[in-house]
Amino acid sequence: MNFAGKTVVVIGGTSGINRGIAEAFASAGAKLAVASRSQDKVDDTVAALKTAGATEAVGLTFDVRDPDAVADGLAQINAALGEFDVLVSGAAGNFPALTAEMSVNAFKTVIDIDLMGTVHVMKGAYPFLKRPGASIINISAPQSWLPYEGQAHVCAAKAGVDQITRTLALEWGVEGIRVNSVVPGFIEGTEGAKRLAPSPDAEKKFKADVPLGRWGQPEDVANACLFLGSDMASYISGTVLSVDGALYQRGSGQAGRMIGQMLRSMSGGKS
Ligand code: HXC
Ligand code: NAP
């Protein structure tokens, strides 16, 4: 893959899966921009992207819950790096919590980050997308398709993200903009996987549900994003692509039950 001369923007690109995606595009010679809330994480990532091979790399801080800050940040990236060839929207927050036991604000926090954050990123980036040719990749999760106990907030948010993908593929497809989602399965060594499988026992049981017999690596997701961002995918839009070792084919599985069991045992079986 050669992304020389292309501008790639990764929102939430400063740790875990999204940072892996940013580094993959950097290795392919792109100009990179990343954004998240933490200046330290942004600085560290920008340095790593330059080392990885980015022709230029910039970073800035904003919270995706703030639409004005997102729009302003994306305008700054456009001024620095030009029109966006690839936009990856991956900022997200998650914690395991039963619906009856979490506050309204807790539920709303995940909706605000994952779902509304995606809306803010899409709308903020819209004026700066290369047309024709831009590729948008929203980072979703298995919870979009599969109900997991203790994850109603994430299930609702990520299902919404994927419906935005499908709908904007219609609305923006006429301008030559492609919009797709990638659904990572459980990815090794990441914050998201640690929060849902905090014990070796949970990790072992969740892994046993993956037909390919392992959790994914960040590179597995990054490779799918390189493909979707490239001309090889020039007729692919409106797709929600699982990169999950066929986890989806097993249904909600152990994760669907065990997160709820874990939470109920902690709360004394209240709900
Ligand atoms: C119940 C909780 C909670 C928990 C927070 N809250 N953690 N409720 N159980 N474990 C509640 C708080 O009490 C508060 O409600 C509300 O949520 C907001 O919490 P804050 O701490 O004020 O929020 P904030 O500082 O904005 O942080 C957002 C966050 C945090 C989501 C809570 O964890 C975060 O920044 N996460 C980013 C990193 C992350 O989550 N990465 C994993 C992504 S993985 P009240 O009512 O008290 O005000 C993913 C999918 C993985 O997205 C899929 C794997 C298969
Ligand atoms: P992570 O390391 O916690 O990455 C989240 C990124 O988003 C960080 O760069 C974080 O940086 C940023 N971020 C979080 N809240 C933000 C906010 N309000 N505004 C701006 N930036 C924010 O998580 P991960 O586990 O790698 O997950 C990355 C993506 O993959 C998420 O979309 C997640 O839903 C999805 N996913 C993960 C898994 C998995 O196994 N891990 C599985 C399926 C899907 P700051 O903290 O600096 O803001």
XYZ file of C-alpha atoms and ligand atoms in Angstrom:
374
model
C 0.000 0.000 0.000
C 1.347 3.422 -0.925
C -0.345 6.478 0.583
C 2.345 9.006 -0.386
C 0.737 12.408 -0.926
C -2.499 11.351 0.833
C -3.872 12.989 3.963
C -5.178 10.604 6.622
C -6.968 11.864 9.744
C -7.509 9.519 12.708
C -9.772 10.875 15.431
C -9.056 9.071 18.703
C -5.810 7.903 17.118
C -3.537 8.126 20.154
C -3.826 4.662 21.703
C -4.831 1.083 21.054
C -6.508 0.067 17.824
C -6.769 3.574 16.375
C -3.113 4.324 16.999
C -2.287 1.069 15.211
C -4.346 2.302 12.265
C -2.546 5.674 12.247
C 0.852 3.967 12.376
C -0.060 1.690 9.464
C -0.975 4.664 7.268
C 2.223 6.409 8.415
C 4.273 3.379 7.354
C 2.585 3.638 3.960
C 3.922 7.212 3.601
C 0.770 9.266 4.276
C 0.493 12.696 5.882
C -1.137 12.041 9.260
C -3.242 13.947 11.748
C -4.435 12.527 15.074
C -6.608 14.034 17.800
C -7.733 13.056 21.297
C -8.158 14.652 24.737
C -4.675 14.097 26.142
C -1.810 16.337 24.987
C 0.757 13.794 26.226
C -0.791 10.987 24.194
C -1.003 13.261 21.133
C 2.660 14.287 21.429
C 3.827 10.720 21.894
C 1.799 9.529 18.906
C 2.950 12.315 16.566
C 6.580 11.451 17.336
C 5.893 7.750 16.672
C 4.113 8.504 13.391
C 7.116 10.463 12.118
C 9.388 7.566 13.064
C 7.034 5.131 11.330
C 7.370 7.021 8.022
C 4.677 9.711 7.885
C 5.714 12.459 5.480
C 4.091 14.939 7.871
C 2.359 14.403 11.205
C 0.308 16.797 13.288
C -1.782 16.336 16.401
C -4.238 18.315 18.416
C -6.475 17.935 21.435
C -10.232 18.142 21.583
C -13.124 16.208 23.075
C -15.408 14.721 20.414
C -18.399 15.661 22.604
C -17.791 19.331 21.771
C -18.994 19.962 18.190
C -17.430 23.424 17.909
C -14.031 22.182 19.109
C -14.212 19.263 16.663
C -15.111 21.530 13.731
C -12.378 23.998 14.655
C -9.808 21.207 15.051
C -10.664 19.667 11.695
C -10.361 23.089 10.039
C -6.873 23.418 11.557
C -5.918 19.995 10.194
C -7.211 20.995 6.760
C -5.130 24.189 6.868
C -2.025 22.170 7.776
C -2.417 19.089 5.555
C -5.027 19.882 2.876
C -8.144 17.926 1.912
C -8.771 14.610 3.684
C -8.328 11.446 1.592
C -9.068 9.132 4.524
C -10.949 9.938 7.726
C -11.023 7.388 10.548
C -13.446 8.120 13.388
C -12.605 5.903 16.356
C -12.878 7.827 19.629
C -14.932 5.813 22.114
C -15.536 5.184 25.780
C -16.815 2.073 27.511
C -17.305 0.506 30.926
C -19.294 -2.564 31.948
C -22.494 -1.581 33.772
C -25.994 -2.998 34.083
C -28.655 -0.637 32.778
C -30.717 -0.645 35.961
C -27.645 0.251 37.991
C -25.992 2.927 35.898
C -27.009 6.563 36.067
C -28.700 8.285 33.165
C -25.563 10.364 32.812
C -23.412 7.229 32.581
C -25.509 5.880 29.705
C -25.528 9.303 28.052
C -21.757 9.654 28.380
C -21.158 6.683 26.099
C -23.833 7.860 23.656
C -22.246 11.314 23.652
C -18.727 10.031 22.972
C -19.363 7.117 20.605
C -22.499 8.169 18.727
C -22.684 11.961 18.950
C -18.886 12.112 18.702
C -19.153 10.311 15.367
C -21.807 12.778 14.212
C -19.601 15.709 15.210
C -16.578 14.235 13.425
C -18.559 13.458 10.244
C -20.158 16.903 10.087
C -16.955 18.718 11.041
C -14.943 16.889 8.382
C -17.532 17.163 5.606
C -16.297 20.482 4.121
C -12.725 19.160 3.954
C -13.280 15.727 2.407
C -11.675 15.157 -0.973
C -14.382 14.659 -3.544
C -14.482 12.473 -5.445
C -12.378 9.877 -3.688
C -12.532 10.391 0.075
C -12.906 7.292 2.249
C -14.489 7.489 5.710
C -13.983 4.586 8.112
C -16.003 4.515 11.340
C -14.688 2.185 14.038
C -17.604 0.211 15.410
C -17.763 -2.857 17.699
C -19.415 -6.307 17.866
C -21.991 -4.717 20.209
C -23.484 -3.113 17.099
C -24.772 -6.530 15.967
C -24.690 -8.531 19.212
C -26.425 -7.830 22.542
C -24.024 -8.164 25.498
C -25.342 -7.851 29.060
C -23.767 -4.844 30.765
C -23.244 -3.139 27.426
C -26.640 -1.638 26.479
C -25.070 1.820 26.222
C -22.353 0.636 23.818
C -24.775 -1.589 21.880
C -27.066 1.389 21.286
C -24.209 3.741 20.399
C -22.385 1.451 17.986
C -25.594 0.318 16.252
C -26.208 4.021 15.702
C -22.707 4.498 14.330
C -23.281 1.753 11.759
C -26.617 3.193 10.692
C -24.888 6.554 10.207
C -22.352 4.736 8.022
C -25.066 3.210 5.860
C -27.063 6.426 5.610
C -24.138 8.715 4.797
C -22.999 6.219 2.174
C -26.260 7.204 0.453
C -26.186 10.939 1.178
C -22.497 11.478 0.421
C -22.018 8.716 -2.135
C -23.393 11.043 -4.803
C -20.350 13.271 -4.185
C -17.937 10.343 -4.593
C -17.335 9.937 -0.853
C -17.238 6.364 0.447
C -18.397 5.577 3.991
C -17.729 2.231 5.689
C -17.473 0.810 9.208
C -14.955 -1.646 10.593
C -16.026 -3.876 13.483
C -12.987 -5.176 15.357
C -13.481 -8.291 17.453
C -11.656 -8.448 20.779
C -8.192 -7.035 20.111
C -5.220 -8.157 22.190
C -3.617 -5.731 24.650
C -6.198 -2.960 24.273
C -8.109 -0.910 26.818
C -11.435 -2.060 25.396
C -10.612 -5.748 25.783
C -9.191 -5.224 29.299
C -12.329 -3.455 30.501
C -14.627 -6.283 29.369
C -12.355 -9.232 30.226
C -10.499 -8.087 33.349
C -9.468 -11.603 34.497
C -7.447 -14.405 32.848
C -10.519 -16.636 33.217
C -12.767 -14.219 31.308
C -10.108 -13.752 28.648
C -9.773 -17.518 28.193
C -13.528 -18.033 27.910
C -14.000 -15.148 25.479
C -11.157 -16.446 23.309
C -12.758 -19.899 23.211
C -15.721 -18.276 21.409
C -13.591 -17.055 18.485
C -13.667 -19.592 15.639
C -10.163 -18.592 14.525
C -8.988 -19.376 18.072
C -7.314 -16.101 18.969
C -8.030 -12.467 19.652
C -7.042 -10.041 16.913
C -3.949 -7.873 16.782
C -4.124 -4.118 16.098
C -2.483 -4.852 12.712
C -5.462 -7.011 11.711
C -7.739 -3.977 12.008
C -5.178 -1.621 10.481
C -4.825 -3.842 7.408
C -8.586 -3.699 6.800
C -8.451 0.103 7.088
C -5.550 0.339 4.622
C -7.645 -1.654 2.165
C -10.820 0.415 2.695
C -8.801 3.629 2.405
C -7.165 2.542 -0.849
C -8.282 2.587 -4.471
C -8.586 -1.201 -4.261
C -11.824 -0.549 -2.353
C -13.057 2.171 -4.726
C -16.454 0.462 -5.253
C -16.999 -0.448 -1.587
C -19.277 1.861 0.370
C -21.988 1.424 2.987
C -20.352 -1.775 4.239
C -19.921 -2.827 7.870
C -16.848 -5.066 7.796
C -16.156 -7.403 10.716
C -12.495 -8.066 11.501
C -13.242 -10.528 14.270
C -12.046 -14.054 13.469
C -15.721 -14.987 12.815
C -16.723 -14.087 16.407
C -20.051 -12.767 15.078
C -21.007 -16.183 13.699
C -21.095 -17.533 17.283
C -23.622 -14.940 18.432
C -23.329 -13.134 21.757
C -21.523 -16.133 23.301
C -19.651 -16.039 26.604
C -19.085 -12.276 26.521
C -22.819 -11.712 26.108
C -23.522 -13.569 29.372
C -20.390 -13.258 31.462
C -20.161 -9.465 31.677
C -23.656 -9.443 33.183
C -22.863 -12.341 35.547
C -19.722 -10.565 36.728
C -21.637 -7.341 37.407
C -24.506 -9.140 39.189
C -22.101 -10.991 41.444
C -20.493 -7.653 42.348
C -23.862 -5.999 43.083
C -25.215 -8.950 45.100
C -27.679 -9.939 42.364
C -29.662 -6.704 42.541
C -30.483 -6.626 38.827
C -20.968 2.879 36.040
C -19.765 4.732 35.365
C -18.590 3.965 35.258
C -18.671 2.578 35.580
C -18.120 6.008 34.718
N -19.421 5.991 35.031
N -17.585 4.788 34.845
N -20.934 4.198 35.743
N -19.883 2.079 35.950
N -17.614 1.777 35.506
C -20.345 7.120 35.061
C -19.915 8.200 36.061
O -20.292 7.885 37.375
C -20.657 9.404 35.488
O -22.011 9.372 35.838
C -20.596 9.187 33.989
O -20.368 7.785 33.803
C -19.447 9.957 33.360
O -18.251 9.574 34.020
P -16.947 10.512 33.999
O -15.866 9.775 34.698
O -17.296 11.893 34.441
O -16.710 10.583 32.421
P -15.467 11.058 31.590
O -14.369 11.617 32.477
O -15.997 11.911 30.529
O -14.874 9.669 30.988
C -15.586 8.943 30.033
C -15.503 7.441 30.353
C -14.021 7.020 30.568
C -16.139 6.681 29.186
C -16.282 7.140 31.639
O -13.935 5.647 30.963
C -13.176 7.255 29.341
O -12.689 8.363 29.120
N -12.958 6.223 28.509
C -12.108 6.332 27.282
C -11.276 5.102 27.102
C -12.092 3.859 26.862
O -13.179 3.674 27.455
N -11.556 2.977 26.023
C -12.213 1.701 25.717
C -13.018 1.831 24.467
S -13.578 0.249 24.054
P -22.609 10.277 37.076
O -24.058 9.972 37.081
O -21.888 9.801 38.322
O -22.297 11.708 36.737
C -15.033 0.310 23.300
C -15.691 -0.959 22.859
C -14.884 -2.196 23.169
O -15.497 1.353 23.035
C -15.519 -3.416 22.560
C -14.730 -4.661 22.887
C -15.285 -5.903 22.208
P -8.490 3.173 23.585
O -7.066 2.720 23.567
O -9.075 3.625 24.862
O -8.644 4.295 22.467
C -9.618 5.292 22.499
C -9.064 6.516 21.807
O -10.092 7.512 21.737
C -7.892 7.148 22.538
O -7.024 7.745 21.602
C -8.562 8.213 23.409
O -7.606 9.207 23.734
C -9.649 8.697 22.451
N -10.821 9.255 23.122
C -11.589 8.662 24.071
N -12.577 9.500 24.444
C -12.426 10.628 23.700
C -13.138 11.843 23.629
N -14.217 12.072 24.406
N -12.722 12.793 22.751
C -11.642 12.583 21.976
N -10.924 11.444 21.996
C -11.313 10.479 22.856
O -9.494 2.034 23.058
P -9.408 0.742 22.108
O -9.765 -0.415 22.938
O -8.173 0.711 21.304
O -10.666 1.047 21.152
C -10.525 1.856 19.997
C -11.756 1.760 19.133
O -11.998 0.401 18.769
C -13.037 2.250 19.791
O -13.864 2.867 18.836
C -13.671 0.967 20.278
O -15.055 1.093 20.428
C -13.303 0.020 19.154
N -13.283 -1.406 19.519
C -12.350 -1.864 20.379
C -12.274 -3.218 20.643
C -11.203 -3.787 21.514
O -11.051 -5.023 21.632
N -10.400 -2.968 22.135
C -13.205 -4.081 20.042
C -14.173 -3.560 19.206
C -14.198 -2.220 18.940
P -7.762 10.207 24.999
O -7.930 9.359 26.194
O -6.509 11.019 24.957
O -8.948 11.069 24.710
